[in-house]
Coordinates of C-alpha atoms in Angstrom, one line a residue:
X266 CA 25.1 -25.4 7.8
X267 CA 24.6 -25.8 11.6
X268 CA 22.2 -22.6 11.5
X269 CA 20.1 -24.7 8.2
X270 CA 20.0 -28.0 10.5
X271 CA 18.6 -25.3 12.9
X272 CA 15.5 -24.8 11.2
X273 CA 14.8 -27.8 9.5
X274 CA 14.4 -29.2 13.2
X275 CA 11.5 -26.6 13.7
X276 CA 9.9 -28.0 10.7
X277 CA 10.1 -31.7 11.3
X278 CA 9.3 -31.4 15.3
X279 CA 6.8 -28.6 15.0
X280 CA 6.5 -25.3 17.1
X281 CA 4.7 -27.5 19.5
X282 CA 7.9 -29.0 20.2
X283 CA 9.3 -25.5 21.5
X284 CA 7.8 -24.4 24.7
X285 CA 7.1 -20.6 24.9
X286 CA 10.1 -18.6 26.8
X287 CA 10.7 -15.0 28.0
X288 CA 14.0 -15.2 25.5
X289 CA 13.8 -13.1 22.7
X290 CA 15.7 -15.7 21.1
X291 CA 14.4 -18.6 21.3
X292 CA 10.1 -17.2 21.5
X293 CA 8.4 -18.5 18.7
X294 CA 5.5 -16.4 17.4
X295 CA 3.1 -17.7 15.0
X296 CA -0.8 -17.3 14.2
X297 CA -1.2 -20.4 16.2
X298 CA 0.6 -19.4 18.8
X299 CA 0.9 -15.3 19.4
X300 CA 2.2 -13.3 21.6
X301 CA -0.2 -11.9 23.8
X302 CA -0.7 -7.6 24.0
X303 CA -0.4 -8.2 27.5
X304 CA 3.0 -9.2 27.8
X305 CA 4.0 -5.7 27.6
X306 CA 7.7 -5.5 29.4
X307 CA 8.7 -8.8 27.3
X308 CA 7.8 -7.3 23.5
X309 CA 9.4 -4.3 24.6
X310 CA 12.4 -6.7 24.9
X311 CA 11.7 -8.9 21.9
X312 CA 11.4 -5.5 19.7
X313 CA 14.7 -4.1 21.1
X314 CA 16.6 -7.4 20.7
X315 CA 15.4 -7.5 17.4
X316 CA 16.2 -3.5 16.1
X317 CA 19.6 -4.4 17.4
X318 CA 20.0 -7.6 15.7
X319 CA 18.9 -5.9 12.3
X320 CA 20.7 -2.8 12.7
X321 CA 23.9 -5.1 13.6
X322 CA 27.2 -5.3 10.8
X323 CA 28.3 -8.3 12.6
X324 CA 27.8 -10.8 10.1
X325 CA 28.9 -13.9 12.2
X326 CA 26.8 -13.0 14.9
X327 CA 23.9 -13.5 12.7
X328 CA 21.6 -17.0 13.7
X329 CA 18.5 -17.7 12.2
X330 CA 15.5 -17.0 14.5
X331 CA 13.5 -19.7 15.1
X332 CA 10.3 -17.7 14.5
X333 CA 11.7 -17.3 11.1
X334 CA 11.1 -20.9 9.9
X335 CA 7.0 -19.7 10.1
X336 CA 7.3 -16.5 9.0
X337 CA 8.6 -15.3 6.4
X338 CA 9.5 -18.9 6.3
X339 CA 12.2 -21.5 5.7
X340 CA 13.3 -22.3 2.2
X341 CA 12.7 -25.6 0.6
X342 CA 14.9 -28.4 0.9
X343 CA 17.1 -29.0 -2.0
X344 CA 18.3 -25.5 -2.5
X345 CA 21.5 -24.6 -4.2
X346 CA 23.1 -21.1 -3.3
X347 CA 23.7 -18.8 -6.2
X348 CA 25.7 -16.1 -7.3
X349 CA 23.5 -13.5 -9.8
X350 CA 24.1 -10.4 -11.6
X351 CA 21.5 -8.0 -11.4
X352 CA 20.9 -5.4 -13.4
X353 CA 19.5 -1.9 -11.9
X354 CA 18.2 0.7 -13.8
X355 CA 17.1 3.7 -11.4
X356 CA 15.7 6.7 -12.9
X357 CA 15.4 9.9 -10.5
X358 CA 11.8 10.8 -10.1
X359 CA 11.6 14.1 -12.7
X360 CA 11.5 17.7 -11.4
X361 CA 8.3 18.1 -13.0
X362 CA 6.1 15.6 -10.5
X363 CA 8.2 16.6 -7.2
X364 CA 5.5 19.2 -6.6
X365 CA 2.4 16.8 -7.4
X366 CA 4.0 13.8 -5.8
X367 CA 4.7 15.4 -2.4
X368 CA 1.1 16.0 -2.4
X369 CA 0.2 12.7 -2.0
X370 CA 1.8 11.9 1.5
X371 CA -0.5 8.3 2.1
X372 CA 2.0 7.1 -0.9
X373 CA 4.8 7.2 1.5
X374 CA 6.4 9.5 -1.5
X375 CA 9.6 9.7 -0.4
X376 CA 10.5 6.1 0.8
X377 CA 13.4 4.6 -0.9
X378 CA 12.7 2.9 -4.6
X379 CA 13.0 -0.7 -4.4
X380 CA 14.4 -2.8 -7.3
X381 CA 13.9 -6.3 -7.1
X382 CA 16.8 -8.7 -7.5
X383 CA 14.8 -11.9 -7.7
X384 CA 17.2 -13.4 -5.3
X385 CA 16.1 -14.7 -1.5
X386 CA 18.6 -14.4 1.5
X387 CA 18.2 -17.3 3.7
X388 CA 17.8 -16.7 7.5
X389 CA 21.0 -16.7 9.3
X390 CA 23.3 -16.8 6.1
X391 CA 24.8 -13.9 5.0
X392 CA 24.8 -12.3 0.9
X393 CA 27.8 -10.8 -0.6
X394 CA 26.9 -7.8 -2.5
X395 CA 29.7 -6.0 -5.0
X396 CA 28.9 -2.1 -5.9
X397 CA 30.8 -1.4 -8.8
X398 CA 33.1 1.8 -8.4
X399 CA 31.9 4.7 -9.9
X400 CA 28.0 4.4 -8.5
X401 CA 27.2 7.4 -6.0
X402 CA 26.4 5.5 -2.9
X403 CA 25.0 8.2 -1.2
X404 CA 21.5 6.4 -0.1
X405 CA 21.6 3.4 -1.7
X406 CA 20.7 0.1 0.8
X407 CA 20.1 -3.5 0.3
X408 CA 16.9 -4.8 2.1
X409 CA 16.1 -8.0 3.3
X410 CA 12.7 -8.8 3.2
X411 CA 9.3 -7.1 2.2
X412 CA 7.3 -7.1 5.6
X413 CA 8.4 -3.6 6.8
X414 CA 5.6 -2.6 9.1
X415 CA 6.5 -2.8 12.4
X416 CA 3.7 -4.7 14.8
X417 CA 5.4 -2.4 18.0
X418 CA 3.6 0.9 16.5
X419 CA 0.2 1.7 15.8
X420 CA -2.8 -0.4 16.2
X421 CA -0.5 -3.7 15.9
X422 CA 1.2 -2.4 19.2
X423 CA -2.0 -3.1 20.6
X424 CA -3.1 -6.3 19.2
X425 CA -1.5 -9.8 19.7
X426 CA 1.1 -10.6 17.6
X427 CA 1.2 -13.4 15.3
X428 CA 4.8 -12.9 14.1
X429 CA 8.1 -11.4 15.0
X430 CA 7.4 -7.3 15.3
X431 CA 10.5 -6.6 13.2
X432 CA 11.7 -8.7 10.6
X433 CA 13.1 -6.2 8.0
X434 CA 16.4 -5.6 7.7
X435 CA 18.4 -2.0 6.1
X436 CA 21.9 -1.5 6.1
X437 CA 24.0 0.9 3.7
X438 CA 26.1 -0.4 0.6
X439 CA 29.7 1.0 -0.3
X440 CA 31.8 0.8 -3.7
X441 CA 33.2 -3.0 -3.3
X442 CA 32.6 -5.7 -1.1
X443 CA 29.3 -5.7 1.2
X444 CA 28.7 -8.8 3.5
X445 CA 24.8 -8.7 4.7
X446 CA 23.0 -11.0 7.0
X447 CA 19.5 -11.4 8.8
X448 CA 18.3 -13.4 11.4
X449 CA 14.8 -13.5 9.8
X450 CA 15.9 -13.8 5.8
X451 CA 14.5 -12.2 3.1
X452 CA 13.5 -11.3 -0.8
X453 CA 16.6 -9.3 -1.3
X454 CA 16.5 -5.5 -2.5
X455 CA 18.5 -2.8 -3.5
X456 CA 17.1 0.7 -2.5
X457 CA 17.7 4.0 -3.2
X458 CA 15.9 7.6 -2.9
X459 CA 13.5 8.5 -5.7
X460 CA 15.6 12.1 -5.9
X461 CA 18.7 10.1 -6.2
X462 CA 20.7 10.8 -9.5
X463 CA 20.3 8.6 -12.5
X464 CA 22.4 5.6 -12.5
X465 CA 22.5 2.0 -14.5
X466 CA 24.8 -0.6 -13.1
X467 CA 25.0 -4.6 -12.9
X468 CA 25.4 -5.6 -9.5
X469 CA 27.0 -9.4 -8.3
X470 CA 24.9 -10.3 -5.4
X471 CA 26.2 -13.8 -4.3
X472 CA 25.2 -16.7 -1.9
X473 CA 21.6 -16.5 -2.3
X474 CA 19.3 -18.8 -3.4
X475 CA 16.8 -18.0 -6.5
X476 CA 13.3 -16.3 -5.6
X477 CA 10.3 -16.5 -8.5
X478 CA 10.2 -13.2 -10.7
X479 CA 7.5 -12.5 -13.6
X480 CA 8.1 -9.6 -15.3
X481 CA 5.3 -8.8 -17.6
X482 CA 7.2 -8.7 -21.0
X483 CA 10.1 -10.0 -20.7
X484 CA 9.3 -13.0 -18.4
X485 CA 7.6 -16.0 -20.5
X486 CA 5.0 -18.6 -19.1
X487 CA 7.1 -21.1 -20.2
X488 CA 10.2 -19.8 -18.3
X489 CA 7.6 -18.9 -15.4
X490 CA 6.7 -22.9 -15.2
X491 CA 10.5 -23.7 -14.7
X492 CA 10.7 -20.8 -12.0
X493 CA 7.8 -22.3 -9.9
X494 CA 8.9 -25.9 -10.5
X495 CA 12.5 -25.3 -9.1
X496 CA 11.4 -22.6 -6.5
X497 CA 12.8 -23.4 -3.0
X498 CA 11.9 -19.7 -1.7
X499 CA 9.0 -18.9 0.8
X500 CA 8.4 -16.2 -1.5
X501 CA 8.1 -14.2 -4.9
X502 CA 6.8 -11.4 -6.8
X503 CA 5.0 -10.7 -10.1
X504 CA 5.6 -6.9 -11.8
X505 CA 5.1 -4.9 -14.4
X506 CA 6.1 -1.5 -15.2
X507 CA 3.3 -0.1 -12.9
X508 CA 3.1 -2.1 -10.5
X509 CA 4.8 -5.4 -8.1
X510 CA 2.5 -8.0 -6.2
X511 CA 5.0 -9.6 -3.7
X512 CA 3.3 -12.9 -2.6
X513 CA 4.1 -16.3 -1.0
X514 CA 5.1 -19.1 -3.0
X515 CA 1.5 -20.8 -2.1
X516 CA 0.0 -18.4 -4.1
X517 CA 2.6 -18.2 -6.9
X518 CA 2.4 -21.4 -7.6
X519 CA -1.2 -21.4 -8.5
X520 CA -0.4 -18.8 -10.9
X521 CA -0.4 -20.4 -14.4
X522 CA -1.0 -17.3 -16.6
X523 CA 0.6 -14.6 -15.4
X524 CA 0.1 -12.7 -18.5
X525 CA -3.4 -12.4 -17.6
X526 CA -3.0 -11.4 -13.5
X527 CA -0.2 -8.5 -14.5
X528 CA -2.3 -6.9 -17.3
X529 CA -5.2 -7.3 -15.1
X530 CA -3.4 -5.1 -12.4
X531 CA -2.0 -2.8 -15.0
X532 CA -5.5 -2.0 -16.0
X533 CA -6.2 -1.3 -12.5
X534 CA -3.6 1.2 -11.8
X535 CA -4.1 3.0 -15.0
X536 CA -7.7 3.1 -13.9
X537 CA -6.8 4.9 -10.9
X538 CA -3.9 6.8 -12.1
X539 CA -6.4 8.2 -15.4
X540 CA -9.3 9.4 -12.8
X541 CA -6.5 10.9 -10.7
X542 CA -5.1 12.9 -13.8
X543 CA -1.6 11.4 -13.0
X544 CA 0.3 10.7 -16.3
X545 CA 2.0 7.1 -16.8
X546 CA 4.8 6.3 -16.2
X547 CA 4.7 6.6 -12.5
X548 CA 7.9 7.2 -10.9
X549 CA 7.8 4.3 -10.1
X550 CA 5.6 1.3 -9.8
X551 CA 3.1 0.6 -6.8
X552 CA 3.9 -2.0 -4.6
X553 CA 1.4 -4.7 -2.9
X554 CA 2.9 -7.4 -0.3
X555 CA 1.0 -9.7 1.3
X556 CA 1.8 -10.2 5.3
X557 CA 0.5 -12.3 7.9
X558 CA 0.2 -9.4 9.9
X559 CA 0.1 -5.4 9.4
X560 CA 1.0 -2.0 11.4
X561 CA -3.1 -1.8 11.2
X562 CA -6.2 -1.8 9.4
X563 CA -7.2 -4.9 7.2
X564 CA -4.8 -3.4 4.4
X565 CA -3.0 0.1 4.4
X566 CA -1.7 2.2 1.6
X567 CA 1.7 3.4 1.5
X568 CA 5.1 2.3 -0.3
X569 CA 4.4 -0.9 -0.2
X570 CA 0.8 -1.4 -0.1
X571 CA 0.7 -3.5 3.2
X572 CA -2.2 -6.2 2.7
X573 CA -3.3 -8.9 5.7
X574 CA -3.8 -12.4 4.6
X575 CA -4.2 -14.7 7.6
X576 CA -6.3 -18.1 7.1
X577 CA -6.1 -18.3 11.4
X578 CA -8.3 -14.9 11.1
X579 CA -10.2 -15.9 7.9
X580 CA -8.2 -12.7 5.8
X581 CA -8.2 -14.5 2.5
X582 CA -7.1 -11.9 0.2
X583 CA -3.6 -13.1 -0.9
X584 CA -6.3 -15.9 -2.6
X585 CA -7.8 -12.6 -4.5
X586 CA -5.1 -10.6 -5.7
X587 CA -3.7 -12.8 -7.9
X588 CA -6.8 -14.2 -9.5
X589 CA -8.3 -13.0 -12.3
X590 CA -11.7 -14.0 -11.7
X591 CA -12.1 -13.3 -7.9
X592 CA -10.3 -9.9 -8.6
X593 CA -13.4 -8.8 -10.9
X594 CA -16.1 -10.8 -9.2
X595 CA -18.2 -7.9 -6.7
X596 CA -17.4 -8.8 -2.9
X597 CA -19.8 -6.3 -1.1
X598 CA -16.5 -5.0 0.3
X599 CA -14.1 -7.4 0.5
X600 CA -10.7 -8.1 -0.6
X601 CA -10.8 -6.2 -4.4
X602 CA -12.7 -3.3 -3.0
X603 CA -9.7 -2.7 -0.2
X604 CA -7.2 -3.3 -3.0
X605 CA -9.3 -0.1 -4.6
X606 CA -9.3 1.8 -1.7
X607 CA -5.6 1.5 -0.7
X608 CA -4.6 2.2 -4.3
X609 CA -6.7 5.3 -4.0
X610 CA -5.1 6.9 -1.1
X611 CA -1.8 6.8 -2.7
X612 CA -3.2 9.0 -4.9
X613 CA -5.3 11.3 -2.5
X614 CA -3.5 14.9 -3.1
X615 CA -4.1 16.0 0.2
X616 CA -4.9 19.2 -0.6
X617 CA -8.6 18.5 -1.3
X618 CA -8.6 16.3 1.4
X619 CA -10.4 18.2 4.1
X620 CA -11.5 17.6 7.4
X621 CA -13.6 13.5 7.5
X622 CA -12.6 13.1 4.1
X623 CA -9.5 10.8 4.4
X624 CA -11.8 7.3 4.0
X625 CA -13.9 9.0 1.6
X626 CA -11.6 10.2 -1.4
X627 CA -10.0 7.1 -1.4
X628 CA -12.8 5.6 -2.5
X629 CA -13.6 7.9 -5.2
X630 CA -11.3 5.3 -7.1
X631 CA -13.0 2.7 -5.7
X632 CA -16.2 3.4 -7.0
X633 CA -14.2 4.3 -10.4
X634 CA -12.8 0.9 -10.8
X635 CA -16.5 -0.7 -10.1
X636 CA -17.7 1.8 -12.5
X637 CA -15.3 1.0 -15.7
X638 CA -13.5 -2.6 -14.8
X639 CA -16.5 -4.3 -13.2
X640 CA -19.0 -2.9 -15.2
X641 CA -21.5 -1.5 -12.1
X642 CA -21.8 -1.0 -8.8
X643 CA -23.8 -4.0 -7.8
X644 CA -22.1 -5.4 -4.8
X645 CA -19.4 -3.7 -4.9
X646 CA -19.4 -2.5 -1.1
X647 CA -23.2 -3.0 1.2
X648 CA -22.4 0.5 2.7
X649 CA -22.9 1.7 -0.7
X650 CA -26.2 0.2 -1.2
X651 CA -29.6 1.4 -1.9
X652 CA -31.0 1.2 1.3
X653 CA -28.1 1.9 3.0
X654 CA -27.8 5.4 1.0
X655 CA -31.3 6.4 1.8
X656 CA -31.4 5.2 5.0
X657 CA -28.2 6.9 6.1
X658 CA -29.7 10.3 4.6
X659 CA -32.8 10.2 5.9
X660 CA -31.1 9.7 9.3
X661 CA -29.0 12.1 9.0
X662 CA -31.0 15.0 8.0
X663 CA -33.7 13.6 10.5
X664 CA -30.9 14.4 13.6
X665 CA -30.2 17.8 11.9
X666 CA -27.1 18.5 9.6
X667 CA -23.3 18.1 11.5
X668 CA -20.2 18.4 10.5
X669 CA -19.0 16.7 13.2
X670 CA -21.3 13.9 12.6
X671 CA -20.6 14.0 8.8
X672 CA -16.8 13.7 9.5
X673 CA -16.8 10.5 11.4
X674 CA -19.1 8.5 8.8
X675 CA -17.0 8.0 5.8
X676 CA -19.5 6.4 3.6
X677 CA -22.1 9.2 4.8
X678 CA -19.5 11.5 3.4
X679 CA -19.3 9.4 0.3
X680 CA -22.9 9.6 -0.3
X681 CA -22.4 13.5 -0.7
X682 CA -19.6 13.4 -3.4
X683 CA -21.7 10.3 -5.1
X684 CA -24.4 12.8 -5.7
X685 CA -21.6 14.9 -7.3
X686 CA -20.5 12.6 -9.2
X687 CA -23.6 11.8 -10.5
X688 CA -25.1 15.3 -11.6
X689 CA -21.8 16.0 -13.3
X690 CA -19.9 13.2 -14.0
X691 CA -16.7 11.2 -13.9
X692 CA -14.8 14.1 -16.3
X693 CA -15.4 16.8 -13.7
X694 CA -13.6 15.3 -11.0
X695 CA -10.5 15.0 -13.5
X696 CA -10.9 18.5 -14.5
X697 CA -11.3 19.3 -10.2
X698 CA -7.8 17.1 -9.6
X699 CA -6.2 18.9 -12.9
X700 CA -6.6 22.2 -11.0
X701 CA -4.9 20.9 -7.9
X702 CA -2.3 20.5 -10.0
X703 CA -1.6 23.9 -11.1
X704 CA -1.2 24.7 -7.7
X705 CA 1.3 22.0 -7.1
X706 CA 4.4 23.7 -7.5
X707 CA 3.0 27.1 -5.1
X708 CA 3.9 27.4 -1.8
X709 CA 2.2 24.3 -0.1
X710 CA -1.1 25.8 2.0
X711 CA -1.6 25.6 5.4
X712 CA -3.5 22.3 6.8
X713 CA -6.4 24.6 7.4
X714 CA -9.4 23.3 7.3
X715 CA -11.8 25.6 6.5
X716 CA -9.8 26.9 3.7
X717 CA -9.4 23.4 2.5
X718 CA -12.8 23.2 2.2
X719 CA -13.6 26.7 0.9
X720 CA -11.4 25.5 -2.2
X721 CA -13.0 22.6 -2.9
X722 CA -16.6 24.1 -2.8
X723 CA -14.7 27.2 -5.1
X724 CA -12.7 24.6 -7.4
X725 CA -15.7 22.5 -8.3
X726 CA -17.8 25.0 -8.9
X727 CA -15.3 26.6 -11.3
X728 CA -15.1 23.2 -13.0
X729 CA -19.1 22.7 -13.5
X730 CA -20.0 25.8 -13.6
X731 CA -22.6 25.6 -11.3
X732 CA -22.4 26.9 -7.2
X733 CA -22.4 24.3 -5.3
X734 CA -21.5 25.9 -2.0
X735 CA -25.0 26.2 -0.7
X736 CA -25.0 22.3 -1.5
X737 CA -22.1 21.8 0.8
X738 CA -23.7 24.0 3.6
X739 CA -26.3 21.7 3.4
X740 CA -24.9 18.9 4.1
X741 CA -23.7 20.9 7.2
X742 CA -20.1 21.9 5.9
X743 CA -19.4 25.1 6.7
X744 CA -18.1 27.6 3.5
X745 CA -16.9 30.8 4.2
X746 CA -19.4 33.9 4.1
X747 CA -16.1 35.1 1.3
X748 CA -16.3 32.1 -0.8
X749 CA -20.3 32.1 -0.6
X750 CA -20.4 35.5 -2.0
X751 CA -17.2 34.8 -4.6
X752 CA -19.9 32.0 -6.4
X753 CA -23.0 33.4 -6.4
X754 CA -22.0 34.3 -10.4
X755 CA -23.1 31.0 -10.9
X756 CA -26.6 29.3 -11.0
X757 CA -26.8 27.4 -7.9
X758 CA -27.1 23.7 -8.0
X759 CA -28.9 21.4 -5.7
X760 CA -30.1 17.7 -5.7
X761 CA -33.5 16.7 -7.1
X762 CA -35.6 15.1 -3.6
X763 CA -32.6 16.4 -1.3
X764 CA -32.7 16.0 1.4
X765 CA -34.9 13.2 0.8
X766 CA -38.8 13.5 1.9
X767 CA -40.0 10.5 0.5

């Protein structure tokens, strides 16, 4: 209780009450108050002081940080601990889709499946958690908390931090008792590897406090009312079988049909899943969790989906994802475009993902979803516009075709495949992924470039019947003289006005 009295003085005084230290255990990071990419030597600290912390079994050295009571955030007032039995249902990923799914390596394929419990671990207290006898414990964790990305890496390692860098906590479970405590708190998981043999099992997870789950189906909006009006957690999640938003409960809360959000989002991941040829169900479903602050980039893909919402920095999209309206309204860009884009990158077989083309692909499925949810392409991104396109082209080919140039302008690149996809059509880039597919379970080929792009020029041709090598080469991608000669069975096929003149 001393640890809860802890926190509820943060609240009622304020962080403003706290002056900054150079103690990992007392410094208080917040948006309003982050920690400066300057104070190199003292992160280093505050990120080893907290991997210890969270790699510790010590249960009863376990306090609440006081960064914690901002983010992820301190639980209501009013709570009541609970002891829940959870069911968990996990279902190895089939031998089948090993070969395709290892493919796509932006998914984070291989990261353990997490099964939500819809229970929240309070900072500083620890969970009981009883695996029955008989369940193969070989990889299966709990994990406290969502936010896995750690700001001491990648472009966060270089930007000021406006929260603790590590606030995620692992640990392995054994048959019987497991005691499990974290100094930051949590949405509490069980986790386990996607090649992990078939198990189902209830599971007691006790003194926790209740967390808001809708689970499209089974979840009603009448029971969803009563979730959100007794909710004393900082955070929630809404799922269905294809996918699991994991949001704040500012957001939840303003959820009133939930019916409509989840089948909205299922729409959108069939979407992506259909032009990607992948067949449903997934092995398991996508995951999106908002975070005031990510390993980098405005959102990332990955398993979860890492997604910035920040009001300090004006990244609003947490106010998007789980509304209906602004989720299909065009944004030139913005929050339901990323959404697209990070969706399509966990489905990028990178195999036909050649030199440049990493931010291009992805947004094949981008432009898919504008296409057949949204209804056009008005709007839906001002790189992609009119002027932009022709602009961009005309500049291009002005300078002279090259590759090098090609490969660091994504939506240049884009402009290349649009043209593809508009002399042949949506159908011939499923056909073109189907054919990667064959190929799935071959011996993976080398991360060659050329040949990567040799394929593609082959493989699409194959598809359309039409060579479009000499198309590529104009664009300044470089086929091989091999590949050249292996298509000129087919008619070649060029652009009307291209490069343009007009």
């Amino acid at each position: 209780m001393k640890k809860l009295l802890l926190l509820a003085a943060i609240l009622a005084f304020g962080i403003r009450s706290f002056s900054q230290t150079s103690d990992p255990v007392s410094i208080i990071i917040s948006p309003q108050k982050p920690l400066s990419a300057k104070d190199v030597e003292f992160r280093k600290a505050i990120s080893k002081w907290s991997d210890k912390q969270l790699t510790s079994s010590d249960v009863k050295g376990v306090k609440p940080h006081p960064s914690s009571a901002i983010f992820p955030g301190a639980v209501k007032p009013g709570f009541k601990f609970v002891n829940k039995t959870v069911h968990i249902n996990h279902q190895k990923i089939k031998d089948t889709d090993i070969g395709i799914v290892s493919r796509m390596q932006y998914s984070s394929p291989w990261n353990n499946n997490l099964y939500s419990t819809g229970l929240y671990a309070i900072a500083g207290e620890f969970i009981e958690i009883d695996i029955p006898k008989g369940i193969n414990t070989k990889d299966l964790k709990v994990q406290i908390g969502a936010h896995s990305d750690r700001l001491d890496q990648w472009v966060a390692g270089k930007e000021d931090w406006r929260r603790m860098p590590i606030v995620t906590k692992t640990q392995a479970l054994k048959n019987g008792k497991n005691i499990v405590a974290s100094p930051f708190g949590g949405l509490v998981y069980i986790s386990i590897s996607p090649k992990a043999e078939n198990w189902e099992s209830n599971i007691l997870i006790k003194h926790a406090i209740s967390a808001p789950i809708f689970i499209l189906g089974k979840t009603t909006k009448a029971e969803w009312a009563v979730q959100l009006q007794s909710n004393n957690a900082p955070w929630g999640e809404l799922a269905s079988e294809n996918i699991i938003l994991t949001l704040p409960d500012s957001v939840l809360k303003k959820v009133s049909d939930p019916d409509e959000v989840m089948k909205l989002w299922d729409l959108i991941i069939g979407g992506e899943m259909e032009l990607a040829q992948i067949n449903k169900p997934y092995y398991r479903a996508q995951r999106i969790v908002i975070d005031e602050h990510i390993g980098g980039g405005f959102m990332h893909s990955g398993y979860p989906i890492m997604v910035h919402h920040s009001p300090t920095r004006r990244m609003l999209s947490a106010d998007v994802v789980a509304n209906p309206m602004l989720l299909m309204t065009p944004s030139k860009g913005g929050a339901n475009w990323g959404f697209f884009h990070e969706i399509g990158h966990n489905m990028q077989n990178l195999d036909w993902v050649f030199g440049g083309t990493t931010e291009v692909s992805c947004n094949f499925f981008s432009l898919y979803m504008f296409d057949r949810l949204l209804g056009g392409r008005d709007d839906a991104h001002g790189a992609i516009s009119n002027a932009n396109t022709q602009k961009s082209m005309k500049k291009y080919f002005l300078d002279g075709p090259d590759y090098e140039k090609w490969k660091n302008d994504p939506f240049l690149g884009l402009i290349m495949f649009r043209q593809l996809q508009e002399g042949f059509g949506w159908e011939s880039f499923k056909a073109f992924f189907r054919e990667y597919q064959k190929l799935a379970n071959e011996k993976r080929m080398k991360d060659d470039d050329q040949q990567k792009r040799d394929l593609w020029a082959k493989t699409y041709s194959i598809v359309v019947q039409r060579n479009v090598a000499p198309f590529f080469e104009k664009w300044g991608i470089p086929i091989s003289d091999t590949t050249k000669v292996a298509l000129k069975k087919f008619a070649t096929w060029m652009p009307y006005n291209f490069p343009p003149i007009n």
